[in-house]
mmCIF file of C-alpha atoms and ligand atoms in Angstrom:
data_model
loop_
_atom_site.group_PDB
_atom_site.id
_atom_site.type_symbol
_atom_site.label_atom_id
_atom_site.label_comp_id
_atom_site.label_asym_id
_atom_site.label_seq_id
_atom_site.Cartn_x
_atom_site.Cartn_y
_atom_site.Cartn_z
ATOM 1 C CA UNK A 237 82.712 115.326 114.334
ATOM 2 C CA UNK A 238 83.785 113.675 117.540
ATOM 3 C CA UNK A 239 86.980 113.598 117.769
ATOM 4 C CA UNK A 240 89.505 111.503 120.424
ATOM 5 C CA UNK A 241 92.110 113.990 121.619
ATOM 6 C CA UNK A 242 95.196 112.577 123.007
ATOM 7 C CA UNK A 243 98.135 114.504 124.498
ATOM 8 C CA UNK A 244 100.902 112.312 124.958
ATOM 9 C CA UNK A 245 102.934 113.020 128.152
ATOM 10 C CA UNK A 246 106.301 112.412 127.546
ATOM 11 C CA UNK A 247 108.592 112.866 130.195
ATOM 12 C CA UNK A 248 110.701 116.155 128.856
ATOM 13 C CA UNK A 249 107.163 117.938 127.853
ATOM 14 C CA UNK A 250 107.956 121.238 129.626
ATOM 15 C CA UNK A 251 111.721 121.302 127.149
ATOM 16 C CA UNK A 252 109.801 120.515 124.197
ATOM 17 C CA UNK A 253 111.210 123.114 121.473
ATOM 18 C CA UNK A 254 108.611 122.192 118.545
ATOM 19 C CA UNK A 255 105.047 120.750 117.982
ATOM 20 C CA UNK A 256 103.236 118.281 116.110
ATOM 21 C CA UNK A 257 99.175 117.574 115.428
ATOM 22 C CA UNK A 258 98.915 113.961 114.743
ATOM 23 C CA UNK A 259 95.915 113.263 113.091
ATOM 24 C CA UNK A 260 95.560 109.248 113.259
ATOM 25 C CA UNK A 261 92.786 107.963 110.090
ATOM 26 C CA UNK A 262 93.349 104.329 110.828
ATOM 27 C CA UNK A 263 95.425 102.468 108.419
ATOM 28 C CA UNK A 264 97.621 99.399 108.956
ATOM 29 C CA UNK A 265 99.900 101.685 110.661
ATOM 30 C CA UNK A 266 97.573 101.874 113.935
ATOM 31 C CA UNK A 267 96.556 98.385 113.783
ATOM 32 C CA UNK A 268 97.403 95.417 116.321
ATOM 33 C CA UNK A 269 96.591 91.417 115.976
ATOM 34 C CA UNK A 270 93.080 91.034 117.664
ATOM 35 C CA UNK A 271 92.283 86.928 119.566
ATOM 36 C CA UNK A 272 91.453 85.419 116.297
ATOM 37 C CA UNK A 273 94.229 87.029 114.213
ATOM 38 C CA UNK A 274 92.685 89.906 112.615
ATOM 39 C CA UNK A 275 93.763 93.239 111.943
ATOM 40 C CA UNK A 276 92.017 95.804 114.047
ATOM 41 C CA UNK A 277 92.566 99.799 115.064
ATOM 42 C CA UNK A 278 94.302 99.754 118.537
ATOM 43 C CA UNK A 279 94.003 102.438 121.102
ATOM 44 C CA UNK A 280 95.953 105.471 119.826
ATOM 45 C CA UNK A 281 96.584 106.667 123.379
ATOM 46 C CA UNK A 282 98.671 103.503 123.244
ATOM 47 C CA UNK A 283 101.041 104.724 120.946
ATOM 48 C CA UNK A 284 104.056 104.843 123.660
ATOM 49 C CA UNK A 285 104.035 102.019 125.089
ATOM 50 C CA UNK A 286 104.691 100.695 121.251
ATOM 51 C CA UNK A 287 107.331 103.499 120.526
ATOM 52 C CA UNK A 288 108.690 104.414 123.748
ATOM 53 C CA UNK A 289 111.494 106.630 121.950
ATOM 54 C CA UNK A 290 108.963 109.177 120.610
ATOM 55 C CA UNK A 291 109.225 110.360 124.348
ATOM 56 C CA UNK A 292 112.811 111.384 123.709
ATOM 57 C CA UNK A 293 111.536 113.565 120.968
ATOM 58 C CA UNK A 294 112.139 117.241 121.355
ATOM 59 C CA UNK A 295 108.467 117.605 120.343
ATOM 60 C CA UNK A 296 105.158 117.985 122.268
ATOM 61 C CA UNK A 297 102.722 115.728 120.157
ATOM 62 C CA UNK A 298 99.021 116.037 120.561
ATOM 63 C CA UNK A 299 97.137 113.106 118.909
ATOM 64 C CA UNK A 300 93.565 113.454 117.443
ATOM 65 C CA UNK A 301 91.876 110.783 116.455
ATOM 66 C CA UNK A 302 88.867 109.743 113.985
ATOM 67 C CA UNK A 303 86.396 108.405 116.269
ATOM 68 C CA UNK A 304 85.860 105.527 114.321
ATOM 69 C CA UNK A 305 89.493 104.593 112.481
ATOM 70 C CA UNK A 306 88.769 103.316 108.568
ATOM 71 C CA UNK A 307 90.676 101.222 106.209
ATOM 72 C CA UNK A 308 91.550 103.946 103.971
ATOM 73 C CA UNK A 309 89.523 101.944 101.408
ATOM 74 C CA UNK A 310 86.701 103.315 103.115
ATOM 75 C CA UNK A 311 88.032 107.332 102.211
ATOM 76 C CA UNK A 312 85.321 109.603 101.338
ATOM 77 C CA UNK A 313 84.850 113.395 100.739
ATOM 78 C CA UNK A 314 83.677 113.622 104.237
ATOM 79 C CA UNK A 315 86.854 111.951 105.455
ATOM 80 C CA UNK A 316 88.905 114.429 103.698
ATOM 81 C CA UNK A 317 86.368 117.788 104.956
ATOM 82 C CA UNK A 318 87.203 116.336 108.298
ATOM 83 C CA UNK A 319 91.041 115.996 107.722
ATOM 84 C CA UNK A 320 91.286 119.690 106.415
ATOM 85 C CA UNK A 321 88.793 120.714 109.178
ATOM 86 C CA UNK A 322 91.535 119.415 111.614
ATOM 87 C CA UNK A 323 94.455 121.117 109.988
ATOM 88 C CA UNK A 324 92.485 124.545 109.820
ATOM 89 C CA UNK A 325 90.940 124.889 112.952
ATOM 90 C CA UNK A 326 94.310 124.045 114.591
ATOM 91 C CA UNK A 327 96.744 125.657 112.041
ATOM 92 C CA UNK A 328 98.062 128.046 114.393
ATOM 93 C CA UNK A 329 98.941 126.098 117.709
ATOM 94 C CA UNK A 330 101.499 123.478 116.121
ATOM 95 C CA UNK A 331 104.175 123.724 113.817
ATOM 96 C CA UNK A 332 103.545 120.845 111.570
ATOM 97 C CA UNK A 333 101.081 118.022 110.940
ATOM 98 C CA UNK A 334 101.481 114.169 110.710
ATOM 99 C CA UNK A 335 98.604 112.578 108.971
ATOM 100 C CA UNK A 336 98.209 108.377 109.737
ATOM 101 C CA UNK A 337 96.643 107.072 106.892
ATOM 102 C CA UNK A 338 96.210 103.628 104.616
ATOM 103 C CA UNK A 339 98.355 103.915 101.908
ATOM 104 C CA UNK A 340 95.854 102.158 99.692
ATOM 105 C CA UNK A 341 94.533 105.401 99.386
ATOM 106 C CA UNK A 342 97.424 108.189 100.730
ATOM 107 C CA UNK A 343 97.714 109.435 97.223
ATOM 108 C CA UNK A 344 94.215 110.490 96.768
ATOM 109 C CA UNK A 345 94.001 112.217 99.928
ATOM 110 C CA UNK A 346 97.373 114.143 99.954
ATOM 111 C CA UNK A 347 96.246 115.025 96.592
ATOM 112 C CA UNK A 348 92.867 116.416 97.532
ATOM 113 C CA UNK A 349 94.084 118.210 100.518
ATOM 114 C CA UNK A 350 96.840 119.833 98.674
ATOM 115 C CA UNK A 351 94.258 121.749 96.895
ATOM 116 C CA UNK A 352 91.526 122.449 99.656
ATOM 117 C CA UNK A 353 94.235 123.680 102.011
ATOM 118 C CA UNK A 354 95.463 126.584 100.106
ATOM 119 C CA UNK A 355 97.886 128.942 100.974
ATOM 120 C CA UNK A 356 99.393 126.401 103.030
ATOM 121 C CA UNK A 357 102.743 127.473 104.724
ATOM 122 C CA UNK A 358 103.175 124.362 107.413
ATOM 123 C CA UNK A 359 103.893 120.633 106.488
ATOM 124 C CA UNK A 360 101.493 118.297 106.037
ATOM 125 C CA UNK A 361 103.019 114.498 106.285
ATOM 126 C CA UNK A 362 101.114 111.872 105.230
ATOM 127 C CA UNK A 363 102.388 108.738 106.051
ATOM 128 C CA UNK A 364 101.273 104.750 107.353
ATOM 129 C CA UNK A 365 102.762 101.314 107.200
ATOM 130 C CA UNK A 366 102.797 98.474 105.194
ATOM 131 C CA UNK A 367 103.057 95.726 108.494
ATOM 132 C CA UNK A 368 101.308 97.241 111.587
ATOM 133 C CA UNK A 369 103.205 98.790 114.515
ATOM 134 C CA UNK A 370 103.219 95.995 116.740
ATOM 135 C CA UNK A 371 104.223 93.578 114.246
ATOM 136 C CA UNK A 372 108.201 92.609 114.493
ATOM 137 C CA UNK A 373 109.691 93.969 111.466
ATOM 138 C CA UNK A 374 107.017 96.944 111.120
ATOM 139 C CA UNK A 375 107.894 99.921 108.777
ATOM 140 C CA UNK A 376 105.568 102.163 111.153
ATOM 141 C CA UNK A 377 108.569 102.911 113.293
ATOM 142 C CA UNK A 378 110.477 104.157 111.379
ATOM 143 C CA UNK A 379 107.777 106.254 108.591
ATOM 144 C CA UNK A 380 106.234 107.349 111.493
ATOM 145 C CA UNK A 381 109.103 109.199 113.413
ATOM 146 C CA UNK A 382 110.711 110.196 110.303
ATOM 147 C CA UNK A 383 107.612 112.101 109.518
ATOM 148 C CA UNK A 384 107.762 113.774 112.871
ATOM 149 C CA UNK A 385 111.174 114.856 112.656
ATOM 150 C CA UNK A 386 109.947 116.148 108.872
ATOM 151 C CA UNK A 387 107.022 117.817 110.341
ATOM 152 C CA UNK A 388 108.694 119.844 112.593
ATOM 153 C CA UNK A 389 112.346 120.669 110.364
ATOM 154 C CA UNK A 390 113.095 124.198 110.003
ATOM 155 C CA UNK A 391 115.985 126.512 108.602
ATOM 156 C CA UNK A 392 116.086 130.212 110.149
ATOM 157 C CA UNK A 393 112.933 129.403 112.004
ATOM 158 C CA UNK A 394 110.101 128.744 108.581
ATOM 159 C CA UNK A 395 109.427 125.380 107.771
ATOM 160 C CA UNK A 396 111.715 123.761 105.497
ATOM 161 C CA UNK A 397 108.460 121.759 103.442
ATOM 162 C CA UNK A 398 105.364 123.713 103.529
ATOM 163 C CA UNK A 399 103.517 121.606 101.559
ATOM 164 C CA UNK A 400 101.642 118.436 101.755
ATOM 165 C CA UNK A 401 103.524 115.083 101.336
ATOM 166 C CA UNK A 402 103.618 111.522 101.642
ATOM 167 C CA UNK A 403 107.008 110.456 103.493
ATOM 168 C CA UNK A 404 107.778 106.399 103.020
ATOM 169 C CA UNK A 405 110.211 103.969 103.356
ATOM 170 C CA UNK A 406 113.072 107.120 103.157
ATOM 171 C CA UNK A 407 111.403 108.881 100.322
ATOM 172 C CA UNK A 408 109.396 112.195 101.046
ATOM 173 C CA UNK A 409 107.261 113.201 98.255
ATOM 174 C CA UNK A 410 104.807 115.638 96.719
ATOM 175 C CA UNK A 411 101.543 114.092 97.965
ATOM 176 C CA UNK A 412 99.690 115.120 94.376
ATOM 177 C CA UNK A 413 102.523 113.199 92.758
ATOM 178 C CA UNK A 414 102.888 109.919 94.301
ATOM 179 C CA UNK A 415 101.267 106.941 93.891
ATOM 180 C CA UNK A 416 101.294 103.755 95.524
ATOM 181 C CA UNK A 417 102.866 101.033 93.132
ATOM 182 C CA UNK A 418 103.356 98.481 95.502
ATOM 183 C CA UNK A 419 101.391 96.113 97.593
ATOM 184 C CA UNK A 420 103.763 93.786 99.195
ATOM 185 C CA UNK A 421 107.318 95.773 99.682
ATOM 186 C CA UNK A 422 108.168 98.581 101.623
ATOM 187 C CA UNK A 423 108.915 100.779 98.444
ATOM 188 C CA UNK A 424 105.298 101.636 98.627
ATOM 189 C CA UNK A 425 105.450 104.810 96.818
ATOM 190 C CA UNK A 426 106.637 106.103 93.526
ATOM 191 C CA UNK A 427 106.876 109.835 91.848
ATOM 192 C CA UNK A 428 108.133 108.949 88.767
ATOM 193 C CA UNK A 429 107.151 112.509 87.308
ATOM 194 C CA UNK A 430 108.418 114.774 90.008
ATOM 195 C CA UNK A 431 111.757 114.483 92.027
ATOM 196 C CA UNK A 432 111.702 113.592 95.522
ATOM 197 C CA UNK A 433 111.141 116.424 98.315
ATOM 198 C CA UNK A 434 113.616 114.363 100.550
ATOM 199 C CA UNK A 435 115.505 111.459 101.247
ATOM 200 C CA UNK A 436 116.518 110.137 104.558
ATOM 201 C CA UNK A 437 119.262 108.081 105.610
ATOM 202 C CA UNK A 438 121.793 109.069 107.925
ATOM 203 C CA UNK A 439 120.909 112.248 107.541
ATOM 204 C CA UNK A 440 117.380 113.869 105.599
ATOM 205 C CA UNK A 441 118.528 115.208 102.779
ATOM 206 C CA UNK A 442 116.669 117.850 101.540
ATOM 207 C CA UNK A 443 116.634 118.591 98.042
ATOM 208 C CA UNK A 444 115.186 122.750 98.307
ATOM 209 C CA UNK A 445 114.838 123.141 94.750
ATOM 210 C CA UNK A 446 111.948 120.832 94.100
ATOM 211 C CA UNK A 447 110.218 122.297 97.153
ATOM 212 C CA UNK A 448 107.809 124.298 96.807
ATOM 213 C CA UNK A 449 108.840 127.839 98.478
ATOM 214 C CA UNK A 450 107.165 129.553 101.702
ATOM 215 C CA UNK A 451 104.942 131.897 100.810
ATOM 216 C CA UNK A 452 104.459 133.933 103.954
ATOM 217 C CA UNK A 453 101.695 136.627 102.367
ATOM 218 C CA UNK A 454 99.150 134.092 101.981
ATOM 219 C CA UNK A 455 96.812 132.945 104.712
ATOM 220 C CA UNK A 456 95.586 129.697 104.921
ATOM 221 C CA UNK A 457 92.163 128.901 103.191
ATOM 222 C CA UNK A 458 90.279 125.605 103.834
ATOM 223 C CA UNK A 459 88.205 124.866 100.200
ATOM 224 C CA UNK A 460 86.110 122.321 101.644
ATOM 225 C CA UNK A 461 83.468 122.053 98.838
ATOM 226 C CA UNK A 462 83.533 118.581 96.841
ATOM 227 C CA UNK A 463 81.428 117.227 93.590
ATOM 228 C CA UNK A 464 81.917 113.935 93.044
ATOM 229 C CA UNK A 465 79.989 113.249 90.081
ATOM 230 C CA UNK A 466 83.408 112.179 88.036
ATOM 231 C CA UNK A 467 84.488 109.090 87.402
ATOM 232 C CA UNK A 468 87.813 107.230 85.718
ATOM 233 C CA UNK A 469 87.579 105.057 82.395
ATOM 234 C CA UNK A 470 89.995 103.002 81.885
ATOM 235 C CA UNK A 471 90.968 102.605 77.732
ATOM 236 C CA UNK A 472 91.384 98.820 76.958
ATOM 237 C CA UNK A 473 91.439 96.948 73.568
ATOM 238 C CA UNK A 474 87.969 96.055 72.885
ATOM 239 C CA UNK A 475 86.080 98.687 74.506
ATOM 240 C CA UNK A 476 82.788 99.532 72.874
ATOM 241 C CA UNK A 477 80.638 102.618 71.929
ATOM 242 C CA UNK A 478 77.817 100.730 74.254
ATOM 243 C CA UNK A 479 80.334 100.730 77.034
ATOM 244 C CA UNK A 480 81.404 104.409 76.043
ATOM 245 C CA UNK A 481 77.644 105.704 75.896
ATOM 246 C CA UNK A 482 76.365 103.846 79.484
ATOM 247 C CA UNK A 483 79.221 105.690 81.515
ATOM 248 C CA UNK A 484 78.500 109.390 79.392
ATOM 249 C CA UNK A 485 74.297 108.753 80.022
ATOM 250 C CA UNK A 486 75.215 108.513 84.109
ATOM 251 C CA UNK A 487 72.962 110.834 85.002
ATOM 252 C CA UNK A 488 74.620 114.313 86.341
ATOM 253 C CA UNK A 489 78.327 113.286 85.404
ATOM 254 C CA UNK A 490 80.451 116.395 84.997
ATOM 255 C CA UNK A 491 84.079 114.830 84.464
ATOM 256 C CA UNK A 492 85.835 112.026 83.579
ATOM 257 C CA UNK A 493 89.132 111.104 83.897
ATOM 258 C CA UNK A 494 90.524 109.016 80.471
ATOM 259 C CA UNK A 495 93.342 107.112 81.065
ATOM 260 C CA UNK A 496 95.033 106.593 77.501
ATOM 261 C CA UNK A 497 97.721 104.901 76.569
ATOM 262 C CA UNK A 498 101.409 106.040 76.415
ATOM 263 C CA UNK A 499 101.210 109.580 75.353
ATOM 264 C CA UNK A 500 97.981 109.929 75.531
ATOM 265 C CA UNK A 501 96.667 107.477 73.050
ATOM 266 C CA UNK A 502 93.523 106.169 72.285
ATOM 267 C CA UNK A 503 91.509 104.044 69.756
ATOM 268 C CA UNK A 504 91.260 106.784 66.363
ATOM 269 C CA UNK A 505 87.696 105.087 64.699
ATOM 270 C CA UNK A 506 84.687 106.818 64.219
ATOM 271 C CA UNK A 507 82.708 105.642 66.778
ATOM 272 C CA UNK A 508 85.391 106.079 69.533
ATOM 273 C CA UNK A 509 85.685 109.442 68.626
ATOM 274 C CA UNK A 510 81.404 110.442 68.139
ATOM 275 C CA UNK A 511 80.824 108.765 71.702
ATOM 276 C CA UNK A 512 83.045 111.421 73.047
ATOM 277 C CA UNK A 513 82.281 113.994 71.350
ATOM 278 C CA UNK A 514 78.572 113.414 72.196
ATOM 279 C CA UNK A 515 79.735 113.176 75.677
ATOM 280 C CA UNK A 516 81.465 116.855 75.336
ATOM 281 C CA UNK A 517 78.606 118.271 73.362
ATOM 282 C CA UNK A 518 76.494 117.481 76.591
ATOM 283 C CA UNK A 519 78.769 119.733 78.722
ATOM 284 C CA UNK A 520 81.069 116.709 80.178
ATOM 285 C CA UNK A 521 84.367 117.355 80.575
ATOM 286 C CA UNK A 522 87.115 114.765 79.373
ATOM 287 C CA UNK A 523 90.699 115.526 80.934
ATOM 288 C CA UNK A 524 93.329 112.859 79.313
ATOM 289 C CA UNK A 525 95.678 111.072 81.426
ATOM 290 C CA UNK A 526 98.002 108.284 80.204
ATOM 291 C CA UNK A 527 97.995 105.178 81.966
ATOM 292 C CA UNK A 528 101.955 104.857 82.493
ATOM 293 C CA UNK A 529 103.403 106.376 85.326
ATOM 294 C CA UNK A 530 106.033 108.033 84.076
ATOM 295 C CA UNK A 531 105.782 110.569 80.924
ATOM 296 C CA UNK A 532 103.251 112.860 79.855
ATOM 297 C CA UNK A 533 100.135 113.320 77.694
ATOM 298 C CA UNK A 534 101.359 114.727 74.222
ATOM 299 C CA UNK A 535 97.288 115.101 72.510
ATOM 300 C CA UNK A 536 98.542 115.327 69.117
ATOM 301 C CA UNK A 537 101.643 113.606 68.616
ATOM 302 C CA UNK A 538 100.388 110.757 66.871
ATOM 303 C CA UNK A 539 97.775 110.466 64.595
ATOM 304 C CA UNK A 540 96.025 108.393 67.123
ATOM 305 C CA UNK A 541 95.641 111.279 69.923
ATOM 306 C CA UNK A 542 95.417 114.262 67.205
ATOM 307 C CA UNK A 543 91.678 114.125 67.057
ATOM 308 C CA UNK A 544 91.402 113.944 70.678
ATOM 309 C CA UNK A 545 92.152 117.420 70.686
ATOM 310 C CA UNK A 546 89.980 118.348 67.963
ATOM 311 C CA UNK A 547 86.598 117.019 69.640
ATOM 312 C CA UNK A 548 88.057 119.010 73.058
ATOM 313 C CA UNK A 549 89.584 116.523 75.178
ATOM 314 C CA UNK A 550 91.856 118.206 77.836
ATOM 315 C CA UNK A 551 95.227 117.282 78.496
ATOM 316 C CA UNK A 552 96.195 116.222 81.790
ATOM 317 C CA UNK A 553 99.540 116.119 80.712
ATOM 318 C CA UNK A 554 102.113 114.442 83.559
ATOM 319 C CA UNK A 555 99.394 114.432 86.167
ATOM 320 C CA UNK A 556 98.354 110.906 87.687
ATOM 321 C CA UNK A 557 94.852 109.714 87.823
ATOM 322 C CA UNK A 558 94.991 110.335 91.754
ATOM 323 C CA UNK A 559 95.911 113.852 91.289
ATOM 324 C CA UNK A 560 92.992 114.261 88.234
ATOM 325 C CA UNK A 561 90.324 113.031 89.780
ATOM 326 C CA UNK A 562 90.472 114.652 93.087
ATOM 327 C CA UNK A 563 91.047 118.010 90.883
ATOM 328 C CA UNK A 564 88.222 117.452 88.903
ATOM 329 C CA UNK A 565 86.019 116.397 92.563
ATOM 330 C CA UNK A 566 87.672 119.883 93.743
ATOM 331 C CA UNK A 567 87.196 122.311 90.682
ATOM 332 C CA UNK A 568 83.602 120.950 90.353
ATOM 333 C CA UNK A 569 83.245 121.975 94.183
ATOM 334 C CA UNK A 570 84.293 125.427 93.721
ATOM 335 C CA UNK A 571 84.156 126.883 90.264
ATOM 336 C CA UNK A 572 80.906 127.988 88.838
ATOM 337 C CA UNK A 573 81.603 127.450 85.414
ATOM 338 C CA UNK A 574 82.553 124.790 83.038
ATOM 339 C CA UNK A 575 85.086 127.338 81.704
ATOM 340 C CA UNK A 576 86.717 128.164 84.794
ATOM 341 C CA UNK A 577 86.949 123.913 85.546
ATOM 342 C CA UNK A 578 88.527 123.484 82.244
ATOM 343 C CA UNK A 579 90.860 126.406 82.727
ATOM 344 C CA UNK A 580 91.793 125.495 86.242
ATOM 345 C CA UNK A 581 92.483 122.048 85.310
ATOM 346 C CA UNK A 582 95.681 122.501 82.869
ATOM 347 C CA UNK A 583 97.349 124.783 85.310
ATOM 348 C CA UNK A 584 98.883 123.751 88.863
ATOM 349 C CA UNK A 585 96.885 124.592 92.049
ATOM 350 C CA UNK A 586 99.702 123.153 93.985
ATOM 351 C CA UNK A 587 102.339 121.801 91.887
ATOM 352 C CA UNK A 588 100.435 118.865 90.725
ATOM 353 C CA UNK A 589 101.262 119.342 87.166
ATOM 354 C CA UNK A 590 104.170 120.321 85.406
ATOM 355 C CA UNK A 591 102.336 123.629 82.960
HETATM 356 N N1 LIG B 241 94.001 98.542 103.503
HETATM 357 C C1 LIG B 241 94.886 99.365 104.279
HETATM 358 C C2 LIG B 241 94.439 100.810 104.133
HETATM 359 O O1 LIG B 241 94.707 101.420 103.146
HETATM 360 C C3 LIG B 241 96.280 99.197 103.843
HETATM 361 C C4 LIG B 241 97.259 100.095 104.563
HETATM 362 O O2 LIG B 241 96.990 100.638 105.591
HETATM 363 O O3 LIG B 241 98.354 100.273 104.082
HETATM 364 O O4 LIG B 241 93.840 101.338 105.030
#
């Protein structure tokens, strides 16, 4: 990968007490109004002339840039080998990393590289904008140098969130529990099963005891191998077996993600039930997650999710669909059998699901 390296020389760099890796995707965030009034990346190396206060930072900030910035729409496992790639191969020489990113997306890619970075013990921030930085009343401003101060926070010198996160619109929270539930307000972001990490206002509020804790034995690990024959279904009224039976006869599907209703729900007739069991039989994997955000899988209590258990569905219990599927792309990657996958799957590789 060819990356765009950008040091930006601030004024103070020789006093700077702390470091940050920016690691700039594309995204609205990084976007300015081209002649005919379209959206496009702008020149990262830009970035003070548009916030000339991230000079008065106490932090040296190195930018590194995809060559070609995406619309986060456009995320793929090679995008998120790349983003780990970054964070691993420069772990050592900064003290936190900033990750600019859609936020169509953010939640599938914090969620992914909470699990391929493992034994992380540095913060990883995702964050982006919903109005781009050079637009008037952007949010970039302020998500962006929120996350820096984030990135870099410390108590008796060890990070105080070592973990990776999505900070927006004054909410920091565990990437592999957000989601993005909004596509017009600031409020971008929701966690609805997992407290927040942080809240900022006049002051960043940290609340320690949903953080996960330092471990300072482990090293860091980058698990960059990916499978991503998986795919979500989506349970509506009036799905079919024929529509059941195509998406189980893709050929070389390992996993899919169900998304039930409330608790875990799902149509109880005969046929619903054979197609997946046929579809388990074959050595697919079905993990259940419900299609609220709030609340949890319960397989079995009502009649109506009792048998789901019986033919072997998994429970994804209070994971969202962002955090399943990239687990399921992730534990397809790296476990070498089906056991191990479904094993791995109901237990948290980095807090992603309450056991
Ligand atoms: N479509 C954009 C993206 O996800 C939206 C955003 O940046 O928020 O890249």
């Amino acid at each position: 990968m060819n990356y765009k390296i950008v040091r930006l020389n601030t004024s103070l760099r020789t006093s700077k007490t702390s470091s940050v890796l920016i690691i700039y995707t594309g995204g609205t965030l990084g976007m300015a109004y081209d002649d005919s009034g379209a959206l496009v990346p702008f020149n990262f190396g830009q970035i003070l002339e548009k916030i000339p206060i991230l000079s008065n930072m106490n932090i040296a900030i190195t930018v590194i840039s995809f060559p070609e910035p995406i619309d986060s729409s456009n995320v793929s496992m090679k995008h998120w080998s790349d983003m780990a790639y970054i964070i691993y191969e420069n772990y050592d020489s900064y003290d936190g990393f900033v990750v600019l990113h859609g936020t169509d997306t953010m939640a599938y890619s914090a969620s992914m590289l909470s699990y391929m970075l493992q034994g992380l013990n540095k913060p990883v921030i995702f964050t982006g904008a919903q109005l781009p930085i050079s637009a008037m009343r952007s949010d970039a401003r302020e998500n962006l140098m929120t996350s820096l101060e984030i990135a870099t926070a410390k108590i008796n010198d060890e990070p105080i969130v070592p973990e990776v996160c999505i900070f927006f619109n004054h909410m920091l929270l565990r990437g592999n529990r957000a989601k993005k539930v909004q596509s017009v307000h600031f409020d971008a972001f929701e966690s609805e099963n997992y407290p927040p990490l942080a809240e900022s206002g006049i002051v960043i509020d940290y609340h320690t005891a949903a953080i996960r804790p330092l471990e300072s034995n482990k090293k860091l690990v980058n698990r960059s191998k990916l499978d991503n024959n998986v795919m979500v279904l989506k349970l509506f009224p009036g799905i079919t077996d024929k529509i059941m039976d195509a998406c189980f006869a893709i050929e070389g599907l390992k996993g899919v993600v169900l998304e039930t209703y409330g608790s875990g729900n799902s149509p109880s007739e005969k046929w619903f039930m054979q197609s997946l069991e046929r579809a388990i039989k074959k050595g697919i994997i079905i993990l259940n997650v419900s299609q609220c955000n709030g609340g949890r899988v319960i397989q079995g209590r009502y009649e109506t999710s009792k048998e789901l258990l019986s033919v072997g569905v998994i429970s994804g219990a209070d994971m969202t669909t962002e955090a399943a599927i990239t687990k399921l792309m992730f534990l397809f990657g790296q476990e070498k059998t089906l056991e191990d996958v479904k094993s791995k799957l109901m237990i948290p590789l980095a807090g992603e699901i309450t056991a």
